[in-house]
Amino acid sequence: MKSYSLFTILLLCFAIFVVDFLAFYGLKSITSLMSSDILRHSTHILFWFFTFGLIAAIITLKIRLDDIQPRRKQLLISSLYGLTISSFIPKIIFVIVMAILIFTNYVFDKKTLLLIIPFIGLFAGFLPFFVITYGIFKARYNFKVHEIRLSFSHLPKEFHGMKAVQISDLHLGSFNHRFHILERAIKKINQLEPDLLFFTGDLVNNYAWELRGWRKAFRHFSPEIKKYAVLGNHDYGDYSQWDSKEDKEKNFQAIKTFYKENDFKLLLNESEIIENENEKIAIVGVENWGNPPFKQYGDLKKALNDSKNIPFKILLSHDPSHWDQEIKNQTNIALTLSGHTHGMQAAFKLKNKEWSPIKYKYKQWAGLYNHKQQYLYVNRGLGWLGFPGRLGMRPEITCIEFKRDE
């Protein structure tokens, strides 16, 4: 909430009030069926108590944001975010459905409307509420393994059958030190028995202190796995106010040190050559590169310096918009692995088709994309940020098996 102005927060509170005001009139048509006056009036009082309580909490948090301890601040913001979404969205749907039903008095007689409005209205409000509640309390840590096979004609023979796992966007601060949850994901990764593990950025939300206690969890990764990582936009501390440049740099160095202490090779605009029986592939990693307002720390040209003569390259680049801008058609990189979008943590899926509003911001936002002989895979993220849940967009562990076309 710190990045939003007080005016924006007040505008949000006004929107909450307007929606609740309209929803209240719909609620009255339902409570009018109650035989008990006490129950009816109690329901109305509870409705407005929650509304004004939520608005007061949002405004108070905004005003006192700078005085709250960072750890507590993060927890309060995510909790209010979840509470607002779980209240606001169902009520909007409820208001729209009730308005449509009332409009249909030109089609249905008044007696029929009195019977169907309460039941359909309740269903329209409670169904999205239960879906959002499920996304918060169950789906956000219901890790899903996506297994894909990719074939390349120029993959060296010795790397045929190589298996790599990609994870992205951990945002460890959002786990609130629930180490056992991430350990479940690590156990799934180890069971896949990959040769390589790629982490494509956003280890934290902003601060290095979010990493306290996580070293023990990270030690559960199998020592047989070679681990590589790149930085995401949240790893630079750009979304926080710092007392000095030195404090920001100290925070940044602590994040980089965490990778080293946990046996991750952090690729900072550089390449790592992997050799097997005199055959080689290159793992290339760039710092975060995104379209404005995201900063472009990445230097792909520099990263490729040490791998120019290696035909088969895998690139780790946090932001998938990088693929269109500098990679596709401009390099011979076989596979680019990205994250960043989280799939907006919300999507609708029907059979093999998936849709999310994030598609209007990012052309490539989740899953596998290809252009000629080049591939991009956008991981849906393992953690969460902002809304403390996932709706139709489960946290992802990607398992990629590499095949050589003969």
Coordinates of C-alpha atoms in Angstrom, one line a residue:
M1 CA 0.0 0.0 0.0
K2 CA 3.0 2.3 0.4
S3 CA 3.3 2.8 -3.3
Y4 CA -0.3 4.2 -3.5
S5 CA -1.2 7.8 -2.7
L6 CA -3.7 8.6 0.1
F7 CA -6.0 9.9 -2.6
T8 CA -5.9 6.4 -4.3
I9 CA -6.6 4.7 -1.0
L10 CA -9.6 7.0 -0.3
L11 CA -10.9 6.3 -3.8
L12 CA -10.7 2.6 -3.1
C13 CA -12.6 3.1 0.2
F14 CA -15.3 5.1 -1.6
A15 CA -15.7 2.3 -4.1
I16 CA -16.0 -0.2 -1.3
F17 CA -18.7 2.0 0.3
V18 CA -20.7 2.4 -3.0
V19 CA -20.6 -1.3 -3.8
D20 CA -21.7 -2.2 -0.2
F21 CA -24.4 0.4 -0.3
L22 CA -25.9 -1.2 -3.4
A23 CA -25.3 -4.7 -2.1
F24 CA -27.2 -3.7 1.1
Y25 CA -30.4 -3.1 -0.9
G26 CA -30.1 -6.5 -2.4
L27 CA -29.5 -7.9 1.0
K28 CA -32.7 -6.3 2.3
S29 CA -34.7 -8.2 -0.2
I30 CA -33.3 -11.4 1.3
T31 CA -33.5 -10.4 5.0
S32 CA -37.1 -9.3 4.4
L33 CA -37.9 -13.1 4.3
M34 CA -36.7 -13.5 7.9
S35 CA -39.4 -13.9 10.4
S36 CA -37.3 -12.6 13.3
D37 CA -36.8 -8.8 13.5
I38 CA -33.9 -9.3 15.8
L39 CA -32.1 -11.6 13.3
R40 CA -32.9 -9.2 10.5
H41 CA -31.6 -6.1 12.3
S42 CA -28.5 -8.0 13.6
T43 CA -27.7 -9.0 10.0
H44 CA -27.9 -5.4 8.8
I45 CA -25.7 -4.2 11.7
L46 CA -23.1 -6.8 11.1
F47 CA -23.0 -5.9 7.4
W48 CA -22.3 -2.3 8.0
F49 CA -19.9 -3.0 10.9
F50 CA -17.8 -5.1 8.6
T51 CA -17.9 -2.4 5.9
F52 CA -16.9 0.5 8.1
G53 CA -14.4 -1.6 9.9
L54 CA -12.6 -2.6 6.7
I55 CA -12.6 1.0 5.5
A56 CA -11.2 2.2 8.8
A57 CA -8.5 -0.5 8.8
I58 CA -7.4 0.4 5.3
I59 CA -7.1 4.2 6.0
T60 CA -5.4 3.6 9.4
L61 CA -2.9 1.3 7.8
K62 CA -2.1 3.8 5.1
I63 CA -1.6 6.7 7.6
R64 CA 0.5 4.6 10.0
L65 CA 2.4 2.6 7.4
D66 CA 5.8 4.3 8.0
D67 CA 5.6 3.6 11.8
I68 CA 4.9 -0.1 11.5
Q69 CA 7.7 -2.7 11.8
P70 CA 8.4 -4.1 8.2
R71 CA 7.6 -7.7 9.1
R72 CA 4.2 -6.8 10.7
K73 CA 3.5 -4.3 7.9
Q74 CA 3.9 -7.0 5.2
L75 CA 1.5 -9.4 7.1
L76 CA -1.1 -6.6 7.7
I77 CA -1.0 -5.5 4.0
S78 CA -1.5 -9.0 2.6
S79 CA -4.2 -9.8 5.2
L80 CA -6.2 -6.6 4.3
Y81 CA -5.6 -7.3 0.6
G82 CA -7.2 -10.7 0.9
L83 CA -10.0 -9.5 3.1
T84 CA -10.8 -6.7 0.6
I85 CA -10.8 -9.0 -2.4
S86 CA -12.9 -11.7 -0.7
S87 CA -15.5 -9.0 0.2
F88 CA -15.4 -6.7 -2.8
I89 CA -15.5 -9.1 -5.7
P90 CA -18.5 -11.2 -4.4
K91 CA -20.5 -8.1 -3.7
I92 CA -19.9 -6.7 -7.1
I93 CA -21.1 -9.9 -8.7
F94 CA -24.0 -9.9 -6.3
V95 CA -25.0 -6.4 -7.2
I96 CA -24.8 -7.1 -11.0
V97 CA -26.9 -10.3 -10.7
M98 CA -29.5 -8.6 -8.5
A99 CA -29.7 -5.6 -11.0
I100 CA -30.2 -8.0 -13.9
L101 CA -32.9 -9.9 -11.9
I102 CA -34.7 -6.7 -11.0
F103 CA -34.5 -5.6 -14.6
T104 CA -36.2 -8.8 -15.7
N105 CA -39.4 -7.7 -14.0
Y106 CA -40.4 -6.9 -17.6
V107 CA -40.2 -10.6 -18.2
F108 CA -41.1 -12.2 -14.9
D109 CA -44.1 -11.3 -12.8
K110 CA -43.6 -9.8 -9.4
K111 CA -44.5 -13.0 -7.5
T112 CA -41.9 -15.0 -9.4
L113 CA -39.2 -12.4 -8.8
L114 CA -39.9 -12.4 -5.0
L115 CA -39.2 -16.1 -5.1
I116 CA -36.1 -16.3 -7.3
I117 CA -34.2 -13.1 -6.3
P118 CA -33.2 -14.2 -2.8
F119 CA -31.9 -17.6 -3.8
I120 CA -30.1 -16.6 -7.0
G121 CA -28.7 -13.5 -5.3
L122 CA -27.3 -15.5 -2.4
F123 CA -25.8 -18.0 -4.8
A124 CA -24.2 -15.2 -6.9
G125 CA -22.6 -13.7 -3.8
F126 CA -21.5 -16.8 -1.9
L127 CA -20.1 -18.8 -4.8
P128 CA -17.3 -16.3 -5.6
F129 CA -16.7 -15.8 -1.9
F130 CA -16.1 -19.6 -1.4
V131 CA -13.9 -19.7 -4.5
I132 CA -11.8 -16.9 -3.2
T133 CA -11.6 -18.4 0.3
Y134 CA -10.5 -21.7 -1.3
G135 CA -7.8 -19.8 -3.3
I136 CA -6.5 -18.2 0.0
F137 CA -6.6 -21.1 2.3
K138 CA -5.9 -24.1 0.0
A139 CA -4.8 -23.3 -3.5
R140 CA -2.0 -20.9 -2.8
Y141 CA 0.2 -23.7 -1.5
N142 CA -1.3 -26.5 -3.6
F143 CA 1.9 -27.0 -5.7
K144 CA 1.4 -28.4 -9.2
V145 CA 4.1 -30.1 -11.3
H146 CA 4.0 -29.2 -15.0
E147 CA 5.9 -31.8 -17.1
I148 CA 7.0 -31.0 -20.6
R149 CA 9.3 -32.5 -23.2
L150 CA 11.3 -30.4 -25.6
S151 CA 13.1 -31.7 -28.7
F152 CA 16.0 -30.0 -30.4
S153 CA 18.0 -31.1 -33.4
H154 CA 21.2 -29.3 -32.1
L155 CA 21.1 -30.7 -28.5
P156 CA 24.4 -32.5 -28.0
K157 CA 23.9 -36.3 -27.8
E158 CA 25.3 -36.5 -24.3
F159 CA 22.5 -34.2 -23.0
H160 CA 19.7 -36.3 -24.5
G161 CA 17.4 -37.1 -21.6
M162 CA 18.6 -34.3 -19.4
K163 CA 16.0 -33.2 -16.9
A164 CA 15.7 -29.7 -15.5
V165 CA 13.3 -28.2 -13.0
Q166 CA 12.3 -24.5 -13.0
I167 CA 10.8 -22.6 -10.1
S168 CA 10.3 -18.8 -9.9
D169 CA 8.9 -16.0 -7.8
L170 CA 9.3 -17.5 -4.3
H171 CA 8.7 -14.1 -2.5
L172 CA 9.8 -15.7 0.7
G173 CA 8.6 -12.9 2.9
S174 CA 5.0 -13.9 2.0
F175 CA 5.5 -17.3 3.5
N176 CA 5.8 -15.6 6.9
H177 CA 8.4 -18.1 8.0
R178 CA 6.3 -21.2 7.4
F179 CA 9.3 -23.2 6.4
H180 CA 7.4 -26.6 6.2
I181 CA 5.3 -25.4 3.3
L182 CA 8.3 -24.7 1.1
E183 CA 9.9 -27.9 2.2
R184 CA 6.9 -29.7 0.7
A185 CA 7.7 -28.1 -2.6
I186 CA 11.4 -29.0 -2.3
K187 CA 10.5 -32.6 -1.6
K188 CA 8.4 -32.7 -4.8
I189 CA 11.4 -31.3 -6.7
N190 CA 13.8 -33.9 -5.3
Q191 CA 11.4 -36.7 -6.2
L192 CA 11.6 -35.6 -9.9
E193 CA 15.4 -36.2 -9.7
P194 CA 16.4 -33.4 -12.0
D195 CA 20.0 -32.8 -13.2
L196 CA 19.6 -29.0 -13.0
L197 CA 17.5 -26.6 -11.0
F198 CA 16.7 -23.1 -12.4
F199 CA 15.3 -20.3 -10.3
T200 CA 14.2 -17.4 -12.3
G201 CA 14.1 -14.6 -9.8
D202 CA 12.1 -12.7 -7.1
L203 CA 13.5 -14.5 -4.1
V204 CA 12.1 -11.8 -1.7
N205 CA 9.5 -9.1 -1.7
N206 CA 12.0 -6.4 -0.9
Y207 CA 14.2 -7.1 2.1
A208 CA 17.1 -9.4 2.9
W209 CA 15.7 -10.0 6.4
E210 CA 13.0 -12.0 4.8
L211 CA 15.6 -14.7 4.3
R212 CA 16.2 -15.3 8.0
G213 CA 15.7 -19.0 8.9
W214 CA 15.3 -20.1 5.3
R215 CA 18.8 -21.6 5.0
K216 CA 17.8 -24.8 6.7
A217 CA 14.9 -25.3 4.3
F218 CA 17.1 -24.7 1.2
R219 CA 19.5 -27.3 2.5
H220 CA 16.8 -29.9 1.8
F221 CA 17.5 -29.7 -2.0
S222 CA 19.3 -32.8 -3.1
P223 CA 23.1 -32.2 -3.3
E224 CA 23.1 -34.0 -6.7
I225 CA 21.3 -31.1 -8.3
K226 CA 23.2 -28.3 -10.0
K227 CA 21.4 -25.1 -9.1
Y228 CA 21.3 -21.8 -11.0
A229 CA 19.5 -18.5 -10.4
V230 CA 19.0 -15.0 -11.7
L231 CA 17.6 -11.9 -10.0
G232 CA 14.0 -10.6 -10.4
N233 CA 12.8 -7.1 -10.1
H234 CA 11.9 -7.4 -6.4
D235 CA 15.4 -8.5 -5.5
Y236 CA 17.0 -5.1 -6.0
G237 CA 15.2 -3.3 -3.2
D238 CA 13.8 -0.7 -5.6
Y239 CA 10.3 -0.7 -4.1
S240 CA 11.5 0.5 -0.6
Q241 CA 12.7 3.7 0.8
W242 CA 16.3 3.5 2.2
D243 CA 18.1 5.7 4.6
S244 CA 21.2 5.7 2.3
K245 CA 22.5 4.1 -0.8
E246 CA 24.8 2.1 1.4
D247 CA 21.8 0.5 3.2
K248 CA 20.2 -0.5 -0.1
E249 CA 23.5 -2.0 -1.4
K250 CA 24.0 -3.9 1.9
N251 CA 20.5 -5.4 1.5
F252 CA 21.3 -6.3 -2.1
Q253 CA 24.6 -8.0 -1.2
A254 CA 22.9 -10.0 1.5
I255 CA 20.5 -11.4 -1.0
K256 CA 23.3 -12.4 -3.3
T257 CA 25.2 -14.0 -0.4
F258 CA 22.2 -16.1 0.4
Y259 CA 22.4 -17.8 -3.0
K260 CA 26.1 -18.5 -2.5
E261 CA 25.6 -20.0 0.9
N262 CA 22.9 -22.3 -0.5
D263 CA 25.0 -23.6 -3.4
F264 CA 23.1 -21.6 -6.1
K265 CA 25.2 -20.2 -8.9
L266 CA 23.8 -16.7 -9.3
L267 CA 24.3 -15.7 -12.9
L268 CA 24.8 -11.9 -13.2
N269 CA 24.9 -11.2 -16.9
E270 CA 27.2 -14.2 -17.5
S271 CA 27.3 -17.8 -18.8
E272 CA 28.1 -21.1 -17.2
I273 CA 29.4 -23.9 -19.5
I274 CA 28.3 -27.4 -18.7
E275 CA 30.4 -30.2 -20.1
N276 CA 29.6 -33.9 -20.5
E277 CA 31.9 -36.2 -22.4
N278 CA 33.5 -33.3 -24.3
E279 CA 30.1 -32.0 -25.4
K280 CA 28.9 -28.6 -24.0
I281 CA 25.8 -26.6 -23.4
A282 CA 25.6 -23.1 -22.0
I283 CA 23.4 -21.8 -19.1
V284 CA 23.1 -18.0 -19.6
G285 CA 21.7 -15.7 -17.0
V286 CA 20.8 -12.0 -17.1
E287 CA 19.9 -9.6 -14.4
N288 CA 16.3 -8.3 -14.5
W289 CA 15.3 -6.8 -17.9
G290 CA 11.8 -5.5 -18.2
N291 CA 9.8 -2.9 -20.1
P292 CA 9.3 0.4 -18.3
P293 CA 8.5 1.1 -15.5
F294 CA 10.7 -2.0 -14.7
K295 CA 14.4 -1.3 -14.8
Q296 CA 16.8 -2.9 -17.3
Y297 CA 19.7 -4.2 -15.4
G298 CA 20.2 -7.1 -17.8
D299 CA 22.9 -7.1 -20.4
L300 CA 22.4 -10.0 -22.7
K301 CA 25.3 -9.1 -25.0
K302 CA 27.7 -9.3 -22.0
A303 CA 26.0 -12.5 -20.7
L304 CA 26.7 -14.2 -24.1
N305 CA 30.3 -13.3 -24.3
D306 CA 31.6 -16.6 -22.8
S307 CA 29.2 -18.8 -24.7
K308 CA 29.4 -17.5 -28.3
N309 CA 30.8 -20.7 -29.6
I310 CA 28.3 -23.0 -27.8
P311 CA 25.5 -23.9 -30.1
F312 CA 22.9 -24.9 -27.5
K313 CA 22.0 -22.3 -24.9
I314 CA 19.4 -22.0 -22.2
L315 CA 18.7 -18.5 -20.9
L316 CA 17.3 -17.5 -17.5
S317 CA 15.6 -14.1 -17.7
H318 CA 13.0 -13.1 -15.1
D319 CA 10.7 -11.0 -17.2
P320 CA 9.1 -12.7 -20.3
S321 CA 8.8 -9.4 -22.2
H322 CA 12.6 -9.7 -22.7
W323 CA 12.0 -12.6 -25.2
D324 CA 10.3 -10.5 -27.8
Q325 CA 12.5 -7.5 -27.3
E326 CA 16.1 -9.0 -27.5
I327 CA 16.0 -12.8 -27.8
K328 CA 13.5 -14.1 -30.4
N329 CA 14.9 -13.8 -33.9
Q330 CA 18.0 -12.0 -32.6
T331 CA 19.9 -14.8 -30.9
N332 CA 20.4 -18.5 -31.3
I333 CA 19.1 -19.2 -27.7
A334 CA 17.2 -22.4 -27.8
L335 CA 15.1 -22.0 -24.6
T336 CA 14.4 -19.0 -22.4
L337 CA 13.0 -19.5 -18.9
S338 CA 11.0 -16.7 -17.2
G339 CA 8.6 -16.0 -14.5
H340 CA 7.4 -12.6 -13.1
T341 CA 3.8 -12.6 -14.1
H342 CA 2.5 -15.1 -11.6
G343 CA -0.3 -15.7 -14.2
M344 CA -1.8 -12.8 -12.1
Q345 CA -2.6 -15.6 -9.6
A346 CA -6.0 -15.9 -11.2
A347 CA -7.2 -17.6 -14.4
F348 CA -10.0 -19.5 -15.9
K349 CA -9.2 -22.8 -17.5
L350 CA -11.4 -24.8 -19.8
K351 CA -9.8 -28.1 -21.1
N352 CA -6.5 -26.9 -22.6
K353 CA -7.4 -23.2 -22.8
E354 CA -6.3 -20.8 -20.1
W355 CA -7.3 -17.2 -19.8
S356 CA -6.2 -14.5 -17.4
P357 CA -6.5 -10.6 -17.4
I358 CA -2.7 -10.6 -17.3
K359 CA -2.7 -11.4 -21.0
Y360 CA -3.5 -7.8 -21.8
K361 CA -0.3 -6.7 -20.1
Y362 CA 2.0 -9.6 -21.1
K363 CA 1.9 -11.3 -24.5
Q364 CA 3.5 -14.4 -23.0
W365 CA 2.2 -14.9 -19.4
A366 CA 2.1 -18.6 -18.5
G367 CA 3.2 -21.9 -20.1
L368 CA 5.1 -22.7 -23.3
Y369 CA 5.6 -20.5 -26.3
N370 CA 7.6 -21.1 -29.4
H371 CA 8.8 -19.3 -32.5
K372 CA 10.4 -21.4 -35.2
Q373 CA 13.1 -23.3 -33.3
Q374 CA 13.1 -21.0 -30.2
Y375 CA 11.1 -21.7 -27.0
L376 CA 10.0 -19.6 -24.1
Y377 CA 8.5 -21.0 -20.9
V378 CA 6.9 -18.7 -18.4
N379 CA 6.6 -20.3 -14.9
R380 CA 3.5 -19.4 -12.9
G381 CA 5.5 -18.8 -9.8
L382 CA 5.8 -20.8 -6.6
G383 CA 5.0 -18.1 -4.1
W384 CA 2.6 -15.1 -4.1
L385 CA 2.5 -11.4 -3.7
G386 CA -0.3 -9.0 -2.9
F387 CA -3.4 -11.1 -3.0
P388 CA -2.7 -14.0 -0.6
G389 CA -4.2 -16.6 -2.8
R390 CA -4.5 -18.3 -6.2
L391 CA -7.6 -18.7 -8.2
G392 CA -7.3 -21.3 -11.0
M393 CA -3.6 -20.6 -11.1
R394 CA -1.8 -23.0 -8.8
P395 CA 1.8 -22.5 -7.8
E396 CA 4.1 -24.2 -10.3
I397 CA 7.1 -26.5 -10.4
T398 CA 8.1 -27.0 -14.0
C399 CA 9.9 -30.2 -15.0
I400 CA 11.5 -30.1 -18.5
E401 CA 13.0 -33.2 -20.2
F402 CA 15.3 -32.5 -23.1
K403 CA 15.3 -34.7 -26.2
R404 CA 17.6 -34.8 -29.2
D405 CA 15.9 -35.0 -32.6
E406 CA 17.7 -37.6 -34.7

